[in-house]
mmCIF file of C-alpha atoms in Angstrom:
data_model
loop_
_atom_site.group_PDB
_atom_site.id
_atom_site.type_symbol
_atom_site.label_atom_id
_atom_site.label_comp_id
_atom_site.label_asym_id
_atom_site.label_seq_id
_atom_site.Cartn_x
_atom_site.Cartn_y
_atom_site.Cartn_z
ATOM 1 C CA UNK A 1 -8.316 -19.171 10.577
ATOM 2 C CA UNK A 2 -11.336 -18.338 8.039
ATOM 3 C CA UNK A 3 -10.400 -17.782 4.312
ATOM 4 C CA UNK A 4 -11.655 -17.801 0.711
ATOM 5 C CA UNK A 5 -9.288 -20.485 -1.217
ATOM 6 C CA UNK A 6 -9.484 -20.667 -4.361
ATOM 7 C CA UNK A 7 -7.949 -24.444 -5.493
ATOM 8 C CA UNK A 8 -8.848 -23.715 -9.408
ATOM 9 C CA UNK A 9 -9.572 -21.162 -12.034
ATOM 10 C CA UNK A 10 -13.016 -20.770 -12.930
ATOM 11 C CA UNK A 11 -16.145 -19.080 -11.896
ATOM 12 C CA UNK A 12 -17.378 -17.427 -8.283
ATOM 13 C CA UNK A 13 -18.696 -20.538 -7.193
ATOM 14 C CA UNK A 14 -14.759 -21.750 -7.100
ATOM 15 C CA UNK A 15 -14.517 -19.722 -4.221
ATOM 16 C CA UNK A 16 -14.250 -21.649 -0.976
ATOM 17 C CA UNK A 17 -14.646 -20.885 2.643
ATOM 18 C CA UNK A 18 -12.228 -22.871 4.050
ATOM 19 C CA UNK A 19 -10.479 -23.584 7.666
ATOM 20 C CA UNK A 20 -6.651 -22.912 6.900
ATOM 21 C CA UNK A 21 -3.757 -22.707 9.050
ATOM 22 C CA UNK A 22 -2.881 -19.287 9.695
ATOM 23 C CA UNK A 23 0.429 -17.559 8.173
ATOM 24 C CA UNK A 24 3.367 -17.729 10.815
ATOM 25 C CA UNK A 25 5.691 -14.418 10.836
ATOM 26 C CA UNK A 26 9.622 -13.969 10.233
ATOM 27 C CA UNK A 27 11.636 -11.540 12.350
ATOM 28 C CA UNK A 28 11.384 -8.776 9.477
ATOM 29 C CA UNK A 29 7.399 -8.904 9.254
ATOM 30 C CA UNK A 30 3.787 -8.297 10.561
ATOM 31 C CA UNK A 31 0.530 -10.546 11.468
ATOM 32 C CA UNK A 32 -2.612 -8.329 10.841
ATOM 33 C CA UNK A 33 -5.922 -9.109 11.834
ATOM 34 C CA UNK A 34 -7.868 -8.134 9.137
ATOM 35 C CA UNK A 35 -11.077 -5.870 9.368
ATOM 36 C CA UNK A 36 -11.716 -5.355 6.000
ATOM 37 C CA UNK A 37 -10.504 -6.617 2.550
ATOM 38 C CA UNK A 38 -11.694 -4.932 -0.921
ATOM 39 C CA UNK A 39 -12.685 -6.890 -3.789
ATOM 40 C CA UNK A 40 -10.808 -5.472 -7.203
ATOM 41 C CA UNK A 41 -11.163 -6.847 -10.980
ATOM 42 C CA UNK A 42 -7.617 -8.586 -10.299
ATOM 43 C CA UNK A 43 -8.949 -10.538 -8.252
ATOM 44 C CA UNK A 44 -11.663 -11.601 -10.737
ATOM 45 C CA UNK A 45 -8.529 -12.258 -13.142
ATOM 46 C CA UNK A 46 -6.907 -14.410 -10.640
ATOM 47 C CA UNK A 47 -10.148 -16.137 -10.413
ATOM 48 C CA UNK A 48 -10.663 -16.680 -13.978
ATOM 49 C CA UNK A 49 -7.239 -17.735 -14.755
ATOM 50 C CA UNK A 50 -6.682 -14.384 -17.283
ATOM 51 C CA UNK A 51 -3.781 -13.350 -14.844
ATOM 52 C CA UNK A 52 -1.818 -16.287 -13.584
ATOM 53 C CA UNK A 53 -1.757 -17.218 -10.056
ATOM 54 C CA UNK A 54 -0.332 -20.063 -7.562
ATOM 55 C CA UNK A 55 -3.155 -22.583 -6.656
ATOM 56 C CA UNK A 56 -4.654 -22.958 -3.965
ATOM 57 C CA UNK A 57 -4.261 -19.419 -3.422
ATOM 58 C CA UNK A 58 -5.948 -17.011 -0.865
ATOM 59 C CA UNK A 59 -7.210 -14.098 -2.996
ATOM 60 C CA UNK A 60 -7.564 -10.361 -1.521
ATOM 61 C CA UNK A 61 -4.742 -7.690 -2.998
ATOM 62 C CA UNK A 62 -5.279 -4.673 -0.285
ATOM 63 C CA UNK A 63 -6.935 -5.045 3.395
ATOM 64 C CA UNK A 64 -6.955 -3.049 7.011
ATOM 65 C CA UNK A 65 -6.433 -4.167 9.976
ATOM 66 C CA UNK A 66 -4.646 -4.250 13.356
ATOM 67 C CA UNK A 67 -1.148 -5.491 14.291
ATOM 68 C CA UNK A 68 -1.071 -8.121 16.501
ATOM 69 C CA UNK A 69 2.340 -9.855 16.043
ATOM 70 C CA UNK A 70 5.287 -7.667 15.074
ATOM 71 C CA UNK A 71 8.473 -9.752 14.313
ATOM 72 C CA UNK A 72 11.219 -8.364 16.410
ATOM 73 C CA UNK A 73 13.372 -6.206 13.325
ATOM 74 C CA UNK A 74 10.399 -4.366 12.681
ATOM 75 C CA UNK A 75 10.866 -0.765 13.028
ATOM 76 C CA UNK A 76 7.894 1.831 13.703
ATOM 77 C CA UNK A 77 5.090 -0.234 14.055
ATOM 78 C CA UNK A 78 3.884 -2.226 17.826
ATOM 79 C CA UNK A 79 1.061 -4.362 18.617
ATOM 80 C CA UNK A 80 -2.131 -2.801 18.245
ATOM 81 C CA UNK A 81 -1.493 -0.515 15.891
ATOM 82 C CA UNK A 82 -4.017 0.312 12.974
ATOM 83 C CA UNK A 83 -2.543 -0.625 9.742
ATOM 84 C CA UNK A 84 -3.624 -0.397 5.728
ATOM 85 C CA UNK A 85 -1.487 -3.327 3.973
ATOM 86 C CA UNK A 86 -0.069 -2.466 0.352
ATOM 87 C CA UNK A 87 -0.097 -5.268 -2.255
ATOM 88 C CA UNK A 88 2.489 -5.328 -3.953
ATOM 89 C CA UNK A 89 6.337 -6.358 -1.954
ATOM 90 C CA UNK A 90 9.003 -5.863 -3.927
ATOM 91 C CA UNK A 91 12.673 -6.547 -3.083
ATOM 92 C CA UNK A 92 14.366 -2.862 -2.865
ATOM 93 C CA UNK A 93 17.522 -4.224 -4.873
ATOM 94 C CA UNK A 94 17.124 -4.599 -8.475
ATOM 95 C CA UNK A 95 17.305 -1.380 -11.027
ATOM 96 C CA UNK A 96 13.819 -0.756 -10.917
ATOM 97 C CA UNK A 97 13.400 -0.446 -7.549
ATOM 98 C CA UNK A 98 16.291 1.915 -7.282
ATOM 99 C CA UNK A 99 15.324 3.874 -10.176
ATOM 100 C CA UNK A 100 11.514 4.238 -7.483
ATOM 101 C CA UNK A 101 9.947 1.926 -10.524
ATOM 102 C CA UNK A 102 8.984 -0.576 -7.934
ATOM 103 C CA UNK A 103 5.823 -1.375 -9.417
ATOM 104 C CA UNK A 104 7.949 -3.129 -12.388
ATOM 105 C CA UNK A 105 10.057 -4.961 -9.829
ATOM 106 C CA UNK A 106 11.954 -8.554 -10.878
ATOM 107 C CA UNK A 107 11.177 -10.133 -8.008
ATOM 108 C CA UNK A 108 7.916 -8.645 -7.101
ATOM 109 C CA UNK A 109 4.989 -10.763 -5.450
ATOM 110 C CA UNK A 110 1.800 -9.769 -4.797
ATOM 111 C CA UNK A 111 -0.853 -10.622 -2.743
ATOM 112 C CA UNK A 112 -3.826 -12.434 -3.728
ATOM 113 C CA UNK A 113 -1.670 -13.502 -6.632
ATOM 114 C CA UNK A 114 1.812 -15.134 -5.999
ATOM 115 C CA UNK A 115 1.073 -15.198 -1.712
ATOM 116 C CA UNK A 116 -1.541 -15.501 -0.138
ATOM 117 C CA UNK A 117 -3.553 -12.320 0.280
ATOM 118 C CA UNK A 118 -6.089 -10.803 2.274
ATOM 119 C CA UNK A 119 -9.482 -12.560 1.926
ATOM 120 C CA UNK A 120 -8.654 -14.124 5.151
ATOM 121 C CA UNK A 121 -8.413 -13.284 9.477
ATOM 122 C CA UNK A 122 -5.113 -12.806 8.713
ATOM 123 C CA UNK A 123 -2.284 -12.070 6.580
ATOM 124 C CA UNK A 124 1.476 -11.421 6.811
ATOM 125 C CA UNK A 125 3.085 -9.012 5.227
ATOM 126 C CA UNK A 126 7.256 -7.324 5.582
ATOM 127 C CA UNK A 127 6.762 -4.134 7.624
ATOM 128 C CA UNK A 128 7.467 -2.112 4.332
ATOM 129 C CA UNK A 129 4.071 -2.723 3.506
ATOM 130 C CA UNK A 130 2.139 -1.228 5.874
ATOM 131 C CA UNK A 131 0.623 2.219 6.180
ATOM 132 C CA UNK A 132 -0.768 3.296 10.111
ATOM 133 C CA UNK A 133 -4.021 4.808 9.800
ATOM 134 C CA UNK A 134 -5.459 7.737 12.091
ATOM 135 C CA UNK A 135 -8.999 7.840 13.788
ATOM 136 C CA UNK A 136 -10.867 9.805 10.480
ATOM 137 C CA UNK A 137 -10.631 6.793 8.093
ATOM 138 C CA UNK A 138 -12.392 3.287 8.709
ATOM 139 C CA UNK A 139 -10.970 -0.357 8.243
ATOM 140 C CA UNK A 140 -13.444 -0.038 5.051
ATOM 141 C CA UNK A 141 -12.179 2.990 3.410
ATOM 142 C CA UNK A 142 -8.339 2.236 4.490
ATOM 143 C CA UNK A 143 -9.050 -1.147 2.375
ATOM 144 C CA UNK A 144 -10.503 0.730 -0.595
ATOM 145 C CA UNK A 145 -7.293 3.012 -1.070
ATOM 146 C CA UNK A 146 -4.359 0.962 -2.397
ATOM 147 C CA UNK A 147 -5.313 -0.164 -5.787
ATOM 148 C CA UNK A 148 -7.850 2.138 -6.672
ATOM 149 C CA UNK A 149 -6.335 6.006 -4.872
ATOM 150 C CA UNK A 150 -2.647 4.760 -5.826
ATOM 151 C CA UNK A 151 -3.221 3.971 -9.210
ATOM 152 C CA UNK A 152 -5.613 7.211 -9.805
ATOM 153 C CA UNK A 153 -2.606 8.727 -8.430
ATOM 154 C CA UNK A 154 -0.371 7.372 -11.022
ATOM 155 C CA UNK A 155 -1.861 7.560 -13.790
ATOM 156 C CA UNK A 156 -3.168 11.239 -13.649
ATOM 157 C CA UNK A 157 -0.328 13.084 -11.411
ATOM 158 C CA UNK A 158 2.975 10.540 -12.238
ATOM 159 C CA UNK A 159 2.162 9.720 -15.878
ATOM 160 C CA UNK A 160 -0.620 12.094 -17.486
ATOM 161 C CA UNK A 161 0.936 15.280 -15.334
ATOM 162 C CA UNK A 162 -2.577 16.665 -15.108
ATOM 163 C CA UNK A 163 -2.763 20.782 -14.950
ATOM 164 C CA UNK A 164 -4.736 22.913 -13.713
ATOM 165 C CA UNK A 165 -7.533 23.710 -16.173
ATOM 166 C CA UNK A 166 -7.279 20.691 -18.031
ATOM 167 C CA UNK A 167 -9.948 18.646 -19.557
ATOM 168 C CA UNK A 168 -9.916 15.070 -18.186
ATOM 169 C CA UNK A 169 -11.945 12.286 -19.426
ATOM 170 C CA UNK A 170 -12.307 9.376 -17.132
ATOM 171 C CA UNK A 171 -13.801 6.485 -18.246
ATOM 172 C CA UNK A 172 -15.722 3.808 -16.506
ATOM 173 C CA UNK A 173 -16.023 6.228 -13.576
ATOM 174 C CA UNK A 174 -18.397 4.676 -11.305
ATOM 175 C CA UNK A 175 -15.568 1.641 -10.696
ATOM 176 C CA UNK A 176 -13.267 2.096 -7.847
ATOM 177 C CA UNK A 177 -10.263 3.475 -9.794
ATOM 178 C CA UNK A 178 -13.089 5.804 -11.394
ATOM 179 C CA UNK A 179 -14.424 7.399 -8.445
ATOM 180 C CA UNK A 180 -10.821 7.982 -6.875
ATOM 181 C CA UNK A 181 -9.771 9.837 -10.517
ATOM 182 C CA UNK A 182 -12.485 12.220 -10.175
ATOM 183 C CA UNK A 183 -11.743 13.115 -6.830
ATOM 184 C CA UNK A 184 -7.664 13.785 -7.881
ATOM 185 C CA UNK A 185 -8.580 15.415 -11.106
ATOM 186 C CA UNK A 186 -10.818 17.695 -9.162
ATOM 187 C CA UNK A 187 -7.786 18.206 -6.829
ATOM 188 C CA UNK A 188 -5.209 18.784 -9.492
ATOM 189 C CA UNK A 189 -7.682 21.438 -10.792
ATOM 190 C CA UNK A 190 -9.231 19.966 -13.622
ATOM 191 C CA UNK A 191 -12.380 19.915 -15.343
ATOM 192 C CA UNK A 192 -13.701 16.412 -15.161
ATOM 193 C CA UNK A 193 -15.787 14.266 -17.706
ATOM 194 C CA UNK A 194 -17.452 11.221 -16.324
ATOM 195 C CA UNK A 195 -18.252 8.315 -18.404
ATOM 196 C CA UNK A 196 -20.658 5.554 -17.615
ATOM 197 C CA UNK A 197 -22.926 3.374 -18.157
ATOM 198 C CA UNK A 198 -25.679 4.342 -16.422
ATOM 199 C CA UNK A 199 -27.202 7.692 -15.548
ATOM 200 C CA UNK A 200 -27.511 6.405 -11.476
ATOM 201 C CA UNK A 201 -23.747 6.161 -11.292
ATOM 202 C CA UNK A 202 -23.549 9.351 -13.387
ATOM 203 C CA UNK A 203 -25.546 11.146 -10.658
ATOM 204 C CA UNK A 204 -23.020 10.019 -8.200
ATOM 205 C CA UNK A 205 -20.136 11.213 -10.096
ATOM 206 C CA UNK A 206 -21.242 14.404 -9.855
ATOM 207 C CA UNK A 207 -21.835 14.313 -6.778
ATOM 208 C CA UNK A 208 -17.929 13.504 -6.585
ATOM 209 C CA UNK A 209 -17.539 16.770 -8.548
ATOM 210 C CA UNK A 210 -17.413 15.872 -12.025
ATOM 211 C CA UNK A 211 -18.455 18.730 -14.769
ATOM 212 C CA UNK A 212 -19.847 17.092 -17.381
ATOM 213 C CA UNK A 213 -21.569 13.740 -18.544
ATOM 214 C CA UNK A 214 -21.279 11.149 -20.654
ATOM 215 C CA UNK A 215 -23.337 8.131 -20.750
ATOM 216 C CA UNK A 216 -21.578 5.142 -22.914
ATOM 217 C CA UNK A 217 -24.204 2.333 -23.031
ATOM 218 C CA UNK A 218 -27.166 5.281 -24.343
ATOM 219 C CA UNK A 219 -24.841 6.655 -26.743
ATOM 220 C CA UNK A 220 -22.251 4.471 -28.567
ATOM 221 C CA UNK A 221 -20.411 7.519 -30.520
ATOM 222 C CA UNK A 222 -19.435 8.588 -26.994
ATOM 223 C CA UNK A 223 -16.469 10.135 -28.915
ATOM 224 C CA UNK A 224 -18.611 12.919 -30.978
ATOM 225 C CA UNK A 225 -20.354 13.692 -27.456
ATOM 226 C CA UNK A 226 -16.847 14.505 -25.927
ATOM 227 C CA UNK A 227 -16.176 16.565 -29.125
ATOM 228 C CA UNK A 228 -19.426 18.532 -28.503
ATOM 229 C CA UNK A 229 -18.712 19.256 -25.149
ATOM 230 C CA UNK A 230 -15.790 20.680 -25.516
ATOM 231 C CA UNK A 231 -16.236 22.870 -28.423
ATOM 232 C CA UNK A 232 -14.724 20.458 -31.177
ATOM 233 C CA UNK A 233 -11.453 20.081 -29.392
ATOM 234 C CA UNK A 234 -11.317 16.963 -27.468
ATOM 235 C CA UNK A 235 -10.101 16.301 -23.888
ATOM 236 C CA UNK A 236 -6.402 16.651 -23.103
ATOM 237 C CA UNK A 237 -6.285 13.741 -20.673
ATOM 238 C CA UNK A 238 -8.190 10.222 -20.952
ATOM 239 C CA UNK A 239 -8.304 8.011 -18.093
ATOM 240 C CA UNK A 240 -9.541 4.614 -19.906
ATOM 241 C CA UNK A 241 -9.745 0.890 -18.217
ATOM 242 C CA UNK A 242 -12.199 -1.179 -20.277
ATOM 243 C CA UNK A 243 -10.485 -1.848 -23.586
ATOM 244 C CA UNK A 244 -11.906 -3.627 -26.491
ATOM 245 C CA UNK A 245 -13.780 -1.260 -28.913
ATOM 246 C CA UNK A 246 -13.687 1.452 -25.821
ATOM 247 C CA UNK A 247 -10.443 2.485 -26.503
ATOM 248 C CA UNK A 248 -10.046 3.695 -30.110
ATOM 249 C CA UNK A 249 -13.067 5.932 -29.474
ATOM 250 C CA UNK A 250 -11.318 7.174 -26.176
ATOM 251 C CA UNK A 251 -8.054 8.167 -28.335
ATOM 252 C CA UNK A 252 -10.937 10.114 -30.338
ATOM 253 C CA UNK A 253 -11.491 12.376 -27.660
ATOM 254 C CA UNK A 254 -7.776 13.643 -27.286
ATOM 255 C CA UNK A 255 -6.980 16.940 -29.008
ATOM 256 C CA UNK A 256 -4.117 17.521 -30.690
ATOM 257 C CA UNK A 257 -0.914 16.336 -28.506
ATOM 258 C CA UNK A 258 -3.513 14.678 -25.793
ATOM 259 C CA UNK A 259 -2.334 11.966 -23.443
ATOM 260 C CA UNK A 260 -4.581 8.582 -22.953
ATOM 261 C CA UNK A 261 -3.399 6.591 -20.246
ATOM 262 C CA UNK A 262 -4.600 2.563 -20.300
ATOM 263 C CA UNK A 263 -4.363 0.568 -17.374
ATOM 264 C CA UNK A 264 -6.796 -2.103 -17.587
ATOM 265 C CA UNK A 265 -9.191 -4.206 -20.201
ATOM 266 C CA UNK A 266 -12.205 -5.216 -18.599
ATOM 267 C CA UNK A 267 -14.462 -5.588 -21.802
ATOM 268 C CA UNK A 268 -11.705 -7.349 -23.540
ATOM 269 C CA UNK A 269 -7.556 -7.468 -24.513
ATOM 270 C CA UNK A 270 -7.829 -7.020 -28.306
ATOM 271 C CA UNK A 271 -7.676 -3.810 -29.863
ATOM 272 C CA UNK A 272 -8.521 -2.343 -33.642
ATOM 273 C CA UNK A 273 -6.778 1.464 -34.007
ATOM 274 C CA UNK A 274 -6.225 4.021 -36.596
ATOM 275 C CA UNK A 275 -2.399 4.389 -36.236
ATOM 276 C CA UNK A 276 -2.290 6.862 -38.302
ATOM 277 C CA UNK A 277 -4.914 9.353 -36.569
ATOM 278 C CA UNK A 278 -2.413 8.353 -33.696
ATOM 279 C CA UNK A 279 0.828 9.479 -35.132
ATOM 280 C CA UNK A 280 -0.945 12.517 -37.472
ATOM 281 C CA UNK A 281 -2.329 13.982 -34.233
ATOM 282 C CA UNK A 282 0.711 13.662 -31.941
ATOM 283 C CA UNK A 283 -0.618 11.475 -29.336
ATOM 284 C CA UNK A 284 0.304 9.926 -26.434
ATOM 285 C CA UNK A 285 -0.702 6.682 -25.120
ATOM 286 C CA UNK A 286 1.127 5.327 -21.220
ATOM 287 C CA UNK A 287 0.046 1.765 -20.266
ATOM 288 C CA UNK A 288 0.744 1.042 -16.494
ATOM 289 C CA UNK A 289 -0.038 -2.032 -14.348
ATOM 290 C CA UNK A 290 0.076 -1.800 -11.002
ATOM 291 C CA UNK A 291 1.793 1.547 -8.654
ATOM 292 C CA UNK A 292 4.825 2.512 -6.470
ATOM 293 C CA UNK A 293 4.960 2.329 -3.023
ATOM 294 C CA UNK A 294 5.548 6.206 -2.945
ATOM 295 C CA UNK A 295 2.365 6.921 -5.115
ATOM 296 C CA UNK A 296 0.189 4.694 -2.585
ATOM 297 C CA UNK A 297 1.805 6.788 0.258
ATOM 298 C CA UNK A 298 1.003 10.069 -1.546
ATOM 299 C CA UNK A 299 -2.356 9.115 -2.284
ATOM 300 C CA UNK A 300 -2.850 7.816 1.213
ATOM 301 C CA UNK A 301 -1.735 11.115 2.804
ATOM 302 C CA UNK A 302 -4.613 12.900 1.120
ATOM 303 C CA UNK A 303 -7.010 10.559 2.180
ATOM 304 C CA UNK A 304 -5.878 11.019 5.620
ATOM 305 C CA UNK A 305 -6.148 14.681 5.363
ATOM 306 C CA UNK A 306 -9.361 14.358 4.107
ATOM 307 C CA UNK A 307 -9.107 15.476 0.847
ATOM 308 C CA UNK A 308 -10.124 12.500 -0.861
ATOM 309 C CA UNK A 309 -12.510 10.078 0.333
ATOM 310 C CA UNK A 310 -12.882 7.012 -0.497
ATOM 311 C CA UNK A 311 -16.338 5.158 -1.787
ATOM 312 C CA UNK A 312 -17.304 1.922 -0.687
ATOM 313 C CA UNK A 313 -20.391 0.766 -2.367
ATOM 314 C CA UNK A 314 -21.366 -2.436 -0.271
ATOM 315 C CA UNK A 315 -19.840 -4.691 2.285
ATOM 316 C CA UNK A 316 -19.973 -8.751 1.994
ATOM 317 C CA UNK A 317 -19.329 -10.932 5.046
ATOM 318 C CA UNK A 318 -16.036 -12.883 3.782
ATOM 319 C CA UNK A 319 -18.592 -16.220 3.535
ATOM 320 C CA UNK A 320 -19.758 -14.462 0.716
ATOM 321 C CA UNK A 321 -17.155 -13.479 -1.736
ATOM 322 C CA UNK A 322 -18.738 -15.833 -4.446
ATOM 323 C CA UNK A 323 -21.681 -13.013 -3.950
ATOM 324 C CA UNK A 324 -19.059 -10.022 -4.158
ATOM 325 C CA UNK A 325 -17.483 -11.825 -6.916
ATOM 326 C CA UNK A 326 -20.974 -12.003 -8.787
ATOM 327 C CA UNK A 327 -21.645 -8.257 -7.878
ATOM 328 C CA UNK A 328 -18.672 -6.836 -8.827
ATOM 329 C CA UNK A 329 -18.734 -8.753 -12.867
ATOM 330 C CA UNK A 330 -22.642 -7.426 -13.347
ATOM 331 C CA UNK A 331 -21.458 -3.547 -12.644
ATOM 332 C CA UNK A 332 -23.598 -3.501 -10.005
ATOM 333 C CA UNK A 333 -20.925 -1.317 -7.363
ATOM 334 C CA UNK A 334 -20.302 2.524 -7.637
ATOM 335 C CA UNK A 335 -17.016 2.850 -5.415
ATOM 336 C CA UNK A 336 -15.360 -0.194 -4.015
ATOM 337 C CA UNK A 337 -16.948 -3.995 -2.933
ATOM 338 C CA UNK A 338 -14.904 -4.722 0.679
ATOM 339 C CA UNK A 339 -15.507 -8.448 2.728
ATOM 340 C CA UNK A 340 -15.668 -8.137 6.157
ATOM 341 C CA UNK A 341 -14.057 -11.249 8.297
#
């Protein structure tokens, strides 16, 4: 079969298109054909060597596709059957799995990572990690909803435990997690504050229904703008992914008792906070990697119903993931980057 290898860490052009064997099945798993395969900023970390990773390695966390060899224990799934494939497969035996904290799993692997993933024809993957799809979502947006609707999911309904009438700040909201947090804010009955760094993907947000505006890059006291727009009192909820100097400012725009949940660091790991406007103000600050199989589920039931939809900014012919690659780390994309085999 076809697939992107990636023998090293380093830059785009590390990314090979390659003739590989392709994966053979156990009795308790599923061969997909792949129709689409997203592109996320993991995968970029894999790339880079900032997360580690098994070399040679086929990247690609989250695809679609259909079944075409189901190993003979597999329950609920046949040949020819439309499928989105989850990341992340975890064992179902240690405490965190029982305790439905599968995403912290001690014997997790994840694709694109630790197994080969899904910038390939094919992958394999145990029947636990597959989702069927219906006729009113394509391979494209079906590959756009793990990562980005599941964690959106997470980090506003499981952690945050957004209300109705909230104010929610979501930073970096043109990226795929960003667009899928206004669209679950919105549903949870929020007012929504998009932050970004350009007034084009700004448009689009609000398009996607959020309230208010912030542009980052034109103003770099962000925080006082926040302030203003909601009458001096902050947001209760910040959604914030880029890090670096980004996230003190993003704990300014919590009121009193406000909740700032941190689940990536695109612009950089090291951080410089007042601790003490932290503890004086009776904040609270989750940091979450990665999300449970029931929160992808949940997330992926709305899409189905149409109640979210995902965005998918531009499609790559897998040949050309170096280009996606490229795309994706000069913020180019609003929505989700997918490869198409």
């Amino acid at each position: 079969m076809k697939a992107i290898v990636l023998h090293n860490k380093g830059s785009a052009d590390n990314l090979k298109f390659e003739e590989v064997e392709a994966p053979k099945i156990n009795d308790d798993e599923v061969l997909v054909k792949l129709k689409a395969a997203s592109v996320n900023h993991l995968d970029i970390w894999v790339r880079m060597g900032n997360v580690p990773g098994n070399y040679p390695i086929i990247l690609g966390c989250e695809g679609a596709g259909d079944a075409v060899e189901v190993g003979k224990n597999v329950k609920g799934f046949i040949k020819g059957d439309k499928v989105l494939v989850h990341p992340r497969i975890t064992c179902g035996k240690c405490e965190y799995c029982f305790e439905g904290n599968d995403n912290l799993c001690r014997n997790t692997r994840q694709l694109g990572v630790t197994t080969d993933g899904c910038y390939a024809e094919y992958v394999k993957v145990p029947q636990e990690n597959l989702y069927l799809l219906n006729d009113k979502i394509s391979y494209e947006e079906a590959a756009a909803v793990p990562i980005t609707f599941g964690t959106a999911y997470r980090v506003l309904i499981s952690l945050a435990k957004t209300k109705p009438n909230e104010a929610v700040l979501i930073m970096a909201a043109g990226s795929g997690v960003g667009t899928a947090a206004i669209q679950i804010a919105k549903l949870a009955g929020a007012k929504v504050i998009a932050a970004a760094g350009n007034d084009e993907k700004l448009d689009k947000c609000k398009d996607l229904g959020a309230d208010l505006l912030v542009n980052y890059y034109r103003n770099q006291n962000f925080d006082e703008e926040v302030k203003h727009l909601t009458n001096g009192n902050g947001v209760d909820v910040v959604i914030e992914q880029i890090g670096s100097n980004i996230l003190p400012k993003a704990l300014n725009c919590l009121r009193k008792g406000g909740r700032l949940v941190t689940l990536g660091t695109t612009a950089g790991n090291k951080v410089e906070m007042d601790v003490q406007h932290f503890y004086r103000n009776n904040l609270t600050m989750y940091g979450t990697s990665g999300t449970t199989h029931k929160e992808v589920k949940a997330a992926f039931e709305l899409v189905k119903d149409g109640k979210l939809k995902p965005i998918v900014d531009r499609a790559f012919a897998l040949k050309d993931a170096s280009l996606a690659h490229k795309y994706m780390e000069e913020r180019r994309n609003f929505g989700k980057i997918v490869l198409k085999p």
